[in-house]
XYZ file of C-alpha atoms in Angstrom:
735
model
C 119.209 77.607 110.673
C 120.931 75.292 113.108
C 123.335 73.730 110.701
C 125.690 71.093 112.087
C 127.613 68.527 110.065
C 124.723 66.013 109.741
C 122.461 68.820 108.625
C 125.096 70.261 106.314
C 125.217 67.036 104.305
C 124.465 67.936 100.648
C 121.178 66.487 99.422
C 122.812 64.906 96.395
C 124.675 62.508 98.681
C 121.501 61.533 100.495
C 118.825 61.607 97.784
C 120.835 61.161 94.605
C 121.822 63.820 92.040
C 118.572 63.928 90.024
C 116.226 64.708 92.945
C 118.810 67.007 94.552
C 119.096 69.013 91.326
C 115.329 69.605 91.138
C 115.231 70.580 94.831
C 118.083 73.042 94.395
C 116.745 74.613 91.198
C 113.068 74.804 92.041
C 112.915 75.056 95.821
C 116.333 76.473 96.721
C 117.084 73.474 98.976
C 120.701 72.277 99.042
C 121.388 70.519 102.353
C 119.643 68.134 104.723
C 119.065 71.114 107.032
C 117.382 73.098 104.221
C 115.015 70.212 103.546
C 114.164 69.763 107.238
C 113.178 73.444 107.287
C 110.913 73.059 104.225
C 107.716 72.819 106.244
C 104.320 71.499 105.145
C 101.963 74.227 103.959
C 99.010 72.406 105.520
C 97.805 68.904 106.429
C 95.066 66.666 105.031
C 93.281 64.290 107.316
C 93.019 60.711 106.099
C 89.286 60.598 106.583
C 88.670 64.043 105.153
C 88.896 65.583 101.734
C 90.158 68.900 100.454
C 87.801 71.720 99.577
C 87.612 71.581 95.831
C 85.238 74.523 95.821
C 87.981 77.094 96.536
C 91.006 76.128 94.482
C 93.271 79.021 93.454
C 93.705 79.558 89.703
C 97.076 79.021 88.033
C 98.654 77.521 91.150
C 100.098 74.089 91.758
C 97.802 72.348 94.187
C 97.691 68.994 95.919
C 94.242 67.646 96.729
C 92.970 64.493 98.381
C 89.720 63.315 96.793
C 87.696 60.369 95.612
C 87.029 59.332 92.015
C 83.331 59.760 91.149
C 83.510 58.592 87.546
C 85.946 58.065 84.666
C 85.159 58.156 80.934
C 87.360 57.448 77.957
C 86.535 59.451 74.787
C 87.970 59.004 71.306
C 88.298 61.918 68.903
C 89.883 62.891 65.611
C 92.766 65.362 65.579
C 95.708 66.366 63.385
C 97.876 63.764 65.110
C 95.176 61.054 65.086
C 93.071 61.739 61.973
C 91.118 58.482 62.100
C 89.376 59.209 65.358
C 92.068 57.333 67.263
C 92.857 60.197 69.644
C 92.069 59.313 73.249
C 91.054 61.545 76.119
C 90.319 60.296 79.633
C 88.074 62.517 81.751
C 88.000 61.683 85.444
C 85.670 63.507 87.823
C 86.794 63.641 91.463
C 84.739 64.845 94.391
C 85.157 65.788 98.018
C 81.563 66.517 98.945
C 82.078 70.311 98.586
C 82.589 70.318 94.868
C 83.734 68.400 91.813
C 86.869 68.765 89.754
C 87.693 67.393 86.337
C 91.004 65.693 85.531
C 92.003 65.162 81.893
C 94.618 62.840 80.411
C 95.493 62.606 76.689
C 97.148 60.220 74.253
C 99.345 57.449 75.573
C 99.045 59.021 79.028
C 95.492 57.613 79.445
C 96.343 53.937 79.924
C 97.699 53.872 83.488
C 95.071 56.206 85.028
C 92.321 54.383 83.111
C 93.300 51.175 84.892
C 93.934 52.738 88.313
C 91.451 55.592 88.788
C 88.291 53.550 89.187
C 85.192 55.046 90.843
C 85.532 54.978 94.640
C 89.361 55.119 94.524
C 90.912 57.620 96.880
C 94.136 59.394 95.931
C 96.225 62.510 96.178
C 96.310 64.523 92.953
C 98.771 67.291 92.120
C 98.719 69.660 89.175
C 98.149 73.200 87.994
C 94.598 74.521 88.203
C 93.338 75.846 84.857
C 90.036 76.645 83.191
C 88.814 75.033 79.989
C 85.347 75.631 78.561
C 84.577 77.568 81.732
C 85.250 74.498 83.893
C 88.039 74.204 86.424
C 90.352 71.298 85.662
C 93.734 69.697 86.266
C 95.406 68.516 83.037
C 97.661 65.465 83.374
C 97.910 65.641 87.164
C 100.392 63.439 88.971
C 98.670 61.208 91.523
C 99.409 58.819 94.380
C 96.787 56.247 95.356
C 95.872 56.117 99.046
C 95.114 52.470 99.541
C 95.545 52.593 103.280
C 96.701 48.996 103.424
C 99.706 49.017 101.126
C 102.792 48.804 103.295
C 104.653 51.708 101.729
C 101.755 54.163 101.723
C 100.975 53.581 105.368
C 104.583 53.990 106.335
C 105.078 57.126 104.256
C 101.902 58.712 105.480
C 102.286 57.568 109.074
C 99.787 59.169 111.399
C 96.363 60.481 110.618
C 97.637 63.719 109.074
C 99.086 63.871 105.572
C 101.545 66.765 105.180
C 101.058 68.786 101.983
C 104.298 70.562 101.018
C 104.888 73.684 98.937
C 105.640 71.860 95.675
C 106.411 72.579 92.041
C 105.434 71.059 88.718
C 108.699 69.106 88.778
C 108.330 67.748 92.296
C 105.001 66.723 93.804
C 104.209 67.065 97.478
C 104.390 63.320 98.177
C 107.835 63.026 96.587
C 109.035 65.766 98.939
C 107.361 63.791 101.746
C 109.306 60.666 100.782
C 112.573 62.613 100.637
C 111.871 63.956 104.118
C 111.263 60.406 105.340
C 114.872 59.698 104.331
C 116.460 62.700 106.086
C 114.208 62.888 109.156
C 116.532 60.801 111.395
C 119.129 63.617 111.064
C 116.743 65.947 112.918
C 117.947 64.303 116.147
C 121.279 66.035 115.617
C 119.894 69.551 115.237
C 121.628 71.883 117.697
C 119.127 73.944 119.670
C 119.703 77.701 119.259
C 117.517 78.760 122.197
C 119.012 79.280 125.651
C 117.621 76.550 127.962
C 116.149 79.066 130.398
C 114.217 80.826 127.651
C 112.871 77.532 126.304
C 111.779 76.418 129.753
C 110.127 79.779 130.554
C 108.083 79.625 127.377
C 107.265 75.929 127.577
C 108.643 75.242 124.090
C 109.572 71.751 122.839
C 113.187 71.041 121.805
C 114.209 71.610 118.194
C 114.651 67.925 117.190
C 111.192 67.166 118.578
C 109.690 70.176 116.766
C 111.155 69.022 113.435
C 109.769 65.499 113.895
C 106.344 66.801 114.862
C 106.079 69.266 111.975
C 106.842 66.595 109.350
C 105.236 63.544 110.988
C 102.463 64.736 113.289
C 100.093 62.195 114.785
C 97.666 64.788 116.110
C 96.803 68.441 115.556
C 98.373 69.170 118.953
C 101.725 67.937 117.546
C 101.449 70.475 114.738
C 100.641 73.288 117.210
C 103.637 72.406 119.435
C 105.974 72.326 116.462
C 104.680 75.562 114.955
C 104.907 77.427 118.258
C 108.539 76.378 118.610
C 109.618 77.017 115.006
C 107.922 80.425 114.897
C 109.725 81.448 118.037
C 113.087 80.364 116.535
C 112.574 82.445 113.413
C 111.506 85.551 115.283
C 114.212 85.221 117.918
C 117.208 84.505 115.662
C 116.288 87.407 113.366
C 115.807 89.784 116.315
C 119.164 88.732 117.802
C 120.821 89.581 114.469
C 119.145 93.004 114.481
C 119.926 93.614 118.162
C 123.616 92.894 117.529
C 123.478 95.309 114.600
C 121.981 98.057 116.789
C 124.541 97.334 119.496
C 127.424 97.617 117.005
C 126.013 100.856 115.530
C 125.771 102.385 118.986
C 129.550 101.891 119.349
C 130.378 103.790 116.111
C 131.618 107.377 116.400
C 129.863 110.257 114.627
C 130.106 114.018 114.714
C 127.337 115.576 116.815
C 125.522 118.184 114.693
C 123.705 120.942 116.590
C 122.097 123.819 114.660
C 123.267 127.390 115.393
C 120.738 129.359 117.476
C 120.017 131.879 114.700
C 121.505 130.310 111.619
C 120.122 128.824 108.439
C 117.395 126.726 110.096
C 115.988 129.691 112.031
C 116.037 131.857 108.903
C 114.225 129.088 106.972
C 111.559 128.608 109.675
C 110.987 132.376 109.780
C 110.141 132.514 106.089
C 107.748 129.534 106.042
C 104.286 130.696 104.909
C 102.555 128.093 107.149
C 103.005 126.547 110.577
C 104.340 123.022 110.948
C 101.877 120.354 112.111
C 102.158 118.996 115.627
C 103.459 115.722 114.141
C 106.150 117.477 112.100
C 107.356 119.322 115.193
C 107.451 116.164 117.302
C 109.344 114.111 114.693
C 111.782 116.992 114.055
C 112.536 117.102 117.788
C 113.323 113.338 117.768
C 115.644 113.811 114.800
C 117.446 116.840 116.296
C 118.039 114.884 119.518
C 119.596 112.039 117.479
C 121.749 114.440 115.445
C 123.167 115.951 118.625
C 124.622 112.605 119.815
C 128.080 111.265 119.065
C 127.000 108.045 117.399
C 125.191 107.894 114.061
C 121.430 108.353 113.907
C 119.638 105.477 112.134
C 116.032 106.545 111.809
C 113.133 105.450 109.611
C 110.612 108.202 108.922
C 107.272 106.766 107.857
C 104.606 109.109 106.703
C 101.297 108.894 104.992
C 101.336 110.082 101.398
C 101.434 113.877 101.621
C 102.111 114.166 105.360
C 105.043 116.536 104.845
C 108.042 114.198 105.216
C 110.135 116.255 102.795
C 109.733 119.317 105.018
C 110.935 117.350 108.079
C 113.903 115.977 106.132
C 114.826 119.410 104.767
C 114.859 120.940 108.261
C 117.175 118.134 109.426
C 119.474 118.809 106.459
C 119.546 122.549 107.230
C 120.383 121.836 110.869
C 123.430 119.819 109.726
C 124.546 122.605 107.347
C 124.183 125.042 110.264
C 126.547 122.831 112.238
C 129.179 123.053 109.494
C 128.425 119.774 107.691
C 126.886 118.778 104.377
C 123.677 116.827 103.766
C 122.816 114.568 100.822
C 119.386 113.435 99.715
C 119.200 110.301 97.598
C 116.158 109.896 95.325
C 115.251 106.721 93.417
C 114.611 108.370 90.012
C 115.810 111.393 88.057
C 112.275 112.777 87.826
C 112.087 112.738 91.596
C 115.593 114.131 92.164
C 114.799 117.056 89.844
C 111.480 117.597 91.545
C 113.028 117.580 95.039
C 115.714 119.994 93.861
C 113.084 122.298 92.414
C 110.872 122.266 95.490
C 113.799 122.652 97.945
C 115.214 125.675 96.104
C 111.719 127.206 95.894
C 111.074 126.665 99.621
C 114.480 128.122 100.543
C 114.402 131.128 98.177
C 117.442 133.360 98.708
C 118.685 130.930 101.402
C 119.608 128.545 98.540
C 121.748 131.185 96.813
C 124.912 130.877 98.863
C 127.840 132.740 97.313
C 125.573 134.459 94.788
C 124.630 138.095 94.490
C 121.390 138.607 96.411
C 121.826 135.418 98.451
C 121.100 135.738 102.159
C 124.122 135.890 104.451
C 123.293 132.541 106.122
C 122.616 130.990 102.688
C 124.160 127.827 101.270
C 124.273 126.297 97.812
C 121.896 123.487 96.750
C 123.271 121.329 93.928
C 121.637 118.642 91.811
C 123.649 115.630 90.675
C 122.152 113.078 88.267
C 123.612 110.671 85.720
C 122.344 112.544 82.674
C 123.788 115.987 83.482
C 126.124 117.623 80.964
C 129.873 117.389 81.662
C 130.345 121.079 82.519
C 127.392 121.254 84.957
C 128.586 118.040 86.530
C 132.164 119.290 86.990
C 130.792 122.402 88.618
C 128.578 120.433 91.021
C 131.455 118.097 91.993
C 133.693 121.079 92.741
C 131.032 122.684 94.965
C 130.724 119.437 96.942
C 134.470 118.922 97.358
C 135.093 122.489 98.566
C 132.076 122.525 100.871
C 130.574 125.462 98.960
C 127.384 123.385 98.514
C 125.781 122.456 101.821
C 122.947 120.459 100.263
C 123.096 117.996 97.395
C 120.142 116.169 95.888
C 120.718 113.348 93.453
C 120.249 109.812 92.214
C 122.685 106.882 92.235
C 125.137 109.294 90.609
C 125.947 110.552 94.127
C 127.522 107.217 94.970
C 130.155 107.140 92.244
C 133.787 107.142 93.279
C 134.425 110.544 91.718
C 132.038 112.242 94.129
C 133.951 113.668 97.120
C 132.348 115.553 99.991
C 134.000 118.209 102.118
C 132.261 116.948 105.310
C 129.207 114.703 104.847
C 127.089 114.795 108.004
C 123.653 113.449 107.020
C 122.293 111.125 104.353
C 118.546 111.176 103.639
C 117.301 108.229 101.563
C 113.916 108.736 99.930
C 111.690 105.695 99.340
C 113.758 103.060 101.062
C 112.363 100.042 99.232
C 113.667 101.313 95.899
C 117.154 101.542 97.260
C 119.666 98.747 97.582
C 121.526 98.429 100.819
C 124.871 98.508 98.978
C 124.071 102.000 97.716
C 123.290 103.339 101.172
C 126.518 101.824 102.399
C 128.607 103.388 99.639
C 127.186 106.795 100.480
C 127.810 106.307 104.177
C 131.456 105.552 103.372
C 131.871 109.093 101.985
C 131.870 110.765 105.393
C 135.077 111.255 107.439
C 133.119 109.451 110.153
C 129.859 107.563 109.508
C 127.195 110.189 108.709
C 123.761 110.220 110.322
C 121.108 108.367 108.296
C 117.435 109.195 107.790
C 115.364 106.827 105.651
C 111.969 108.087 104.415
C 109.161 105.880 103.185
C 105.625 106.742 102.145
C 104.573 103.102 102.229
C 103.193 102.792 105.731
C 104.625 99.695 107.346
C 102.792 97.894 110.155
C 104.747 98.043 113.398
C 105.680 94.347 113.358
C 107.040 94.516 109.836
C 109.055 97.585 110.783
C 110.466 95.616 113.736
C 111.315 92.674 111.495
C 112.644 94.386 108.393
C 113.981 97.667 109.754
C 114.705 96.385 113.242
C 118.020 98.214 113.275
C 116.368 101.615 112.689
C 114.459 103.732 115.189
C 111.028 104.598 113.786
C 109.182 107.936 113.621
C 105.672 108.176 112.205
C 103.941 111.196 110.643
C 100.243 110.460 110.492
C 98.688 113.925 110.304
C 97.999 115.625 106.993
C 99.088 119.283 106.746
C 96.275 121.857 106.912
C 94.651 122.619 103.584
C 95.025 119.107 102.167
C 91.828 117.727 100.665
C 90.200 114.331 101.022
C 90.356 111.936 98.055
C 87.254 110.028 96.926
C 88.076 106.638 95.367
C 85.781 104.404 93.307
C 86.139 101.095 91.472
C 85.061 101.267 87.806
C 84.105 97.749 86.589
C 84.740 98.299 82.877
C 83.696 94.799 81.747
C 80.422 94.566 83.737
C 79.431 98.218 83.284
C 81.077 99.861 80.253
C 78.978 103.023 80.767
C 80.876 103.563 84.067
C 84.107 103.912 82.057
C 82.463 106.426 79.701
C 81.364 108.372 82.778
C 84.957 108.268 84.142
C 86.214 110.134 81.054
C 83.360 112.649 81.441
C 84.500 113.260 85.031
C 88.073 113.919 83.799
C 86.694 116.416 81.275
C 84.625 118.128 84.033
C 87.732 118.494 86.232
C 89.679 120.068 83.336
C 86.780 122.383 82.507
C 86.819 123.424 86.176
C 90.438 124.593 85.684
C 92.125 121.444 87.071
C 94.330 118.680 85.638
C 94.281 114.873 85.641
C 96.547 111.820 85.509
C 95.818 108.584 83.638
C 98.100 105.735 84.800
C 98.814 102.557 82.788
C 100.895 99.495 83.716
C 102.986 99.463 80.538
C 104.710 101.859 78.098
C 103.659 100.163 74.854
C 106.762 100.247 72.661
C 108.304 97.067 74.086
C 109.734 94.540 71.670
C 107.567 91.426 71.635
C 109.367 88.528 73.251
C 109.940 86.052 70.380
C 109.890 83.133 72.849
C 106.416 84.065 73.998
C 105.106 84.863 70.554
C 105.416 81.273 69.329
C 103.119 79.810 71.963
C 99.545 78.964 71.050
C 96.946 80.341 73.423
C 93.445 79.087 74.034
C 90.640 81.678 73.657
C 90.199 81.545 77.450
C 93.858 82.446 77.864
C 93.453 85.368 75.499
C 90.597 86.789 77.515
C 92.157 86.162 80.904
C 95.631 87.247 79.958
C 95.475 90.121 77.497
C 98.582 92.308 77.824
C 98.269 95.201 80.294
C 97.085 98.497 78.804
C 99.885 100.733 77.563
C 100.543 104.469 77.903
C 101.210 105.122 74.219
C 98.038 103.325 73.029
C 95.760 104.821 75.667
C 97.099 108.367 75.138
C 96.366 108.056 71.417
C 92.846 106.652 71.989
C 91.968 109.340 74.542
C 93.277 112.231 72.458
C 91.287 110.990 69.458
C 88.193 109.929 71.437
C 86.738 110.752 74.863
C 89.287 113.527 75.671
C 89.422 115.068 72.184
C 90.355 118.740 72.333
C 92.231 118.473 75.672
C 96.020 118.811 75.864
C 97.147 115.206 76.495
C 100.853 114.519 77.219
C 102.796 111.306 77.853
C 105.422 110.466 80.524
C 107.289 107.178 80.967
C 110.615 105.780 82.116
C 112.207 105.276 78.709
C 112.027 108.935 77.673
C 115.202 111.030 77.643
C 115.702 112.707 81.062
C 115.450 116.206 79.552
C 112.189 115.283 77.813
C 110.784 113.855 81.039
C 111.707 116.980 82.932
C 110.203 119.196 80.230
C 106.894 117.264 80.346
C 106.789 117.486 84.157
C 107.509 121.218 84.038
C 104.750 121.813 81.463
C 102.283 119.790 83.506
C 103.264 121.586 86.728
C 102.874 124.936 84.943
C 99.368 123.986 83.784
C 100.326 123.816 80.095
C 98.978 120.248 79.787
C 95.538 119.059 80.928
C 96.008 115.292 81.148
C 99.215 113.367 81.800
C 99.125 109.718 80.643
C 101.958 108.034 82.542
C 103.427 104.835 83.949
C 104.220 104.568 87.632
C 107.128 107.033 87.239
C 104.716 109.470 88.876
C 104.183 107.146 91.851
C 106.608 108.757 94.215
C 106.792 112.385 95.181
C 105.407 114.123 92.077
C 103.659 117.221 93.390
C 101.189 119.171 91.241
C 98.563 120.697 93.580
C 96.271 121.571 90.647
C 95.905 117.887 89.603
C 92.636 116.668 91.124
C 91.693 113.484 89.238
C 93.439 110.202 88.514
C 92.221 107.264 86.436
C 94.240 104.045 86.969
C 93.783 101.615 84.057
C 94.045 97.855 84.790
C 94.221 98.800 88.450
C 94.186 95.093 89.391
C 97.731 94.819 87.993
C 99.124 97.063 90.757
C 99.776 96.200 94.400
C 97.766 97.755 97.226
C 100.538 100.022 98.494
C 101.368 101.089 94.931
C 97.736 102.127 94.321
C 97.782 104.049 97.605
C 101.003 105.801 96.553
C 99.615 106.685 93.130
C 96.387 108.000 94.584
C 98.437 110.293 96.825
C 99.367 112.369 93.748
C 95.891 113.986 93.666
C 94.140 116.107 96.296
C 97.414 117.893 97.110
C 95.818 121.318 96.864
C 92.637 122.804 98.288
C 90.240 121.138 95.774
C 89.002 117.601 96.588
C 90.719 114.683 94.804
C 89.134 111.862 92.801
C 90.712 108.472 92.063
C 89.025 105.958 89.723
C 90.279 102.360 89.709
C 89.404 100.784 86.348
C 89.355 96.973 86.119
C 87.880 94.183 84.020
C 88.139 91.614 86.813
C 84.892 89.891 87.862
C 83.231 90.952 91.076
C 84.066 87.858 93.151
C 87.778 87.803 92.267
C 90.476 88.514 94.884
C 91.741 91.330 92.620
C 88.381 93.099 92.861
C 88.274 92.653 96.641
C 91.698 94.253 96.820
C 90.530 97.256 94.804
C 87.384 97.602 96.919
C 89.617 97.674 100.025
C 91.744 100.468 98.513
C 88.631 102.445 97.564
C 87.140 102.064 101.036
C 89.929 103.568 103.160
C 92.608 106.261 102.969
C 94.458 104.821 105.961
C 97.777 103.568 104.626
C 98.509 101.460 107.702
C 95.193 99.637 107.336
C 95.936 99.056 103.636
C 99.427 97.767 104.338
C 97.902 95.139 106.639
C 95.472 94.077 103.897
C 98.360 93.987 101.442
C 100.407 91.764 103.719
C 97.554 89.404 104.422
C 97.054 88.924 100.693
C 100.692 88.448 99.775
C 103.214 86.211 101.410
C 105.557 87.883 103.902
C 108.433 86.664 101.784
C 107.610 89.334 99.227
C 107.672 92.075 101.795
C 110.808 90.907 103.529
C 112.477 89.715 100.348
C 112.070 93.141 98.837
C 113.646 94.780 101.821
C 116.428 92.251 102.051
C 117.996 93.206 98.748
C 116.341 90.275 97.080
C 117.568 87.500 99.372
C 115.104 84.725 100.032
C 113.010 85.431 103.092
C 114.117 83.383 106.065
C 110.572 83.373 107.351
C 108.954 80.040 106.625
C 106.655 79.745 109.613
C 106.283 83.235 111.031
C 103.402 85.346 109.722
C 104.456 88.919 110.323
C 100.921 90.259 110.812
C 99.442 87.447 112.905
C 102.448 86.848 115.109
C 102.766 90.382 116.378
C 103.181 89.313 120.028
C 105.869 86.728 119.284
C 107.918 89.296 117.346
C 107.604 91.945 120.069
C 108.563 89.462 122.809
C 111.439 88.031 120.769
C 112.749 91.560 120.279
C 112.814 92.185 124.036
C 114.478 88.845 124.802
C 117.039 89.413 122.041
C 117.899 92.918 123.277
C 118.446 91.606 126.820
C 120.660 88.720 125.673
C 122.791 90.917 123.389
C 123.188 93.607 126.060
C 124.489 90.983 128.497
C 126.689 89.099 126.004
C 127.167 90.932 122.656
C 129.436 88.199 121.252
C 127.078 85.389 122.415
C 130.103 83.565 123.835
C 127.891 81.615 126.247
C 125.429 80.517 123.534
C 127.227 78.486 120.859
C 123.942 77.036 119.487
C 122.585 80.526 118.898
C 125.802 81.609 117.192
C 125.558 78.625 114.822
C 121.941 79.524 114.042
C 122.931 83.129 113.352
C 125.722 82.083 111.017
C 123.270 79.982 109.043
C 120.647 82.744 108.937
C 123.234 85.329 107.996
C 124.916 83.621 105.135
C 127.208 86.151 103.531
C 124.597 87.992 101.552
C 122.294 88.479 104.528
C 125.237 89.341 106.757
C 126.133 92.120 104.351
C 122.527 93.210 104.215
C 122.408 93.684 107.974
C 125.919 95.142 108.004
C 124.728 97.757 105.589
C 121.263 98.222 107.020
């Protein structure tokens, strides 16, 4: 973050090539500065022991505990037929629980000598289950003698830092490496302006780095965390503030709708009135479109809150003002669906240049990768001449061949599916930068919006249009209560008999080639049970059609079908010619069939919270109430079940997105939005540190307004350069 020559020193010079290679490959650490910013996950106190009772499954953990007993067993096996096989079982305890360690073969000798009852040590390994007991197999360990010179020096202070580690590099080895580079922390250049640091009572950066890695007291850890959190929030917000400042300098064509043009004609033929929220957000967008620098707005809306209507009105306003508008969808299914619904909503207003088209009408073209050559040529011509005011398409819109007559607005649907490079390529197609509206149906808590989309203004639609029905959601525990699953299929049948339709969603398609690498591995019976492959569309569709849903018209939809086949299935389902659609998550975004009232999600624990919320939003789109059943085999106490219970208990997407964030690491959320770059947030927790982020944003805006080039703050510029390595720089450039 604050890289200066001492901190830019490659680790292989300081730690030797072998350790440096593991750090680079497994932890992404390359320089002394990277290692100094690899902070402890938590701290163990010398006198205290870890909670063994709540160890996470399948994760690498480091625990401090005491040996309760150790037993050496001999057994016969294929390798040692004469009963010469050896297995050492060591039981460790911390007062809250016990944990078994196992060592095999030649690996038993050293631990057998060293791990005597009463010995205290740090153990690191991957938590697994064998014979229904939690264990660590062949853990690495470091004895805590407390008097040995080296141990005391390495673990100076009462607190033992436990680092995010990997199987190849235990926490204490990272600790020893840090011991070597810690003196360089003195040379870290402080990115914060002195006045800001003094106002907030924050310690200097070198002191913070020393205290985070070698704290003597809990107060040291608090001081260091407060300072390092502030750095992360502030440097990121400065980057975003500079981005906003630069955008505000760009020229754009102001687009004001004609008083009685296309938009007025469209509003006049709407069969319903817009919600208060839709009117308010439209007003914000029209104000932005009328200015002479490009709009950058994020439109968040609950599933089904009518975002498409708001976006369409913005597009019509731009066409009214003589420009063209493009809507970018993440999948062909969705592009076709948008095209269908836009032309239906516009009626004769979408028949520009055709017999029977209204006089204010324009043309609406669809452009996707799988179109035939003739249709494609036709669409490209309409765009180049300006005949088509609206175009809806997939990535195909970005290709070099596509030329616009005068591109005025780009609407991007489902932001997180869309790379920044693609948005940028589309923006480059205007004579001047076009206005940009990004729509997302994944509600984003305010702080995340400020951190990830800090260069976009945000509008929120949180009202559902009149006539939308509530959705009831229930968890179906298929393993504990198989009769609940039987009842779920009865409910689907009842919905169909009542004249409605249903979706069944599965995590997988089912015709994948088996991975030969994986096939060779032997699995224990426990593994088989815990890790059966996710249920697949093709298998489930077959079972349902032959079993519980016999006699109903069951169709299949997934991503590997030919585009024409997909579209045909969607059309049949929309027309009511199929009763049940068994699909993958291709239906997650934007599919709109008001007559579909029930959804059964198989292996629901394999989906994320926001994905389940999105999927559920496909039902209850008409006047009949919706039903969503979340089927899982996970046991009641598991985190996966708690997640599903949370989804079933609320329809508030913002509440769910908070739960989602608390359960995952922010890195996932930010990493996803940052075109896959590693999250720069090591210390900041986006949900908990709401105040820090909001304050950092204000400070950053003030500093950038006063000194956009940061000429008076060389330390901050250095920090920015390190944060915005080229990839991130491009990400923000293109934001």
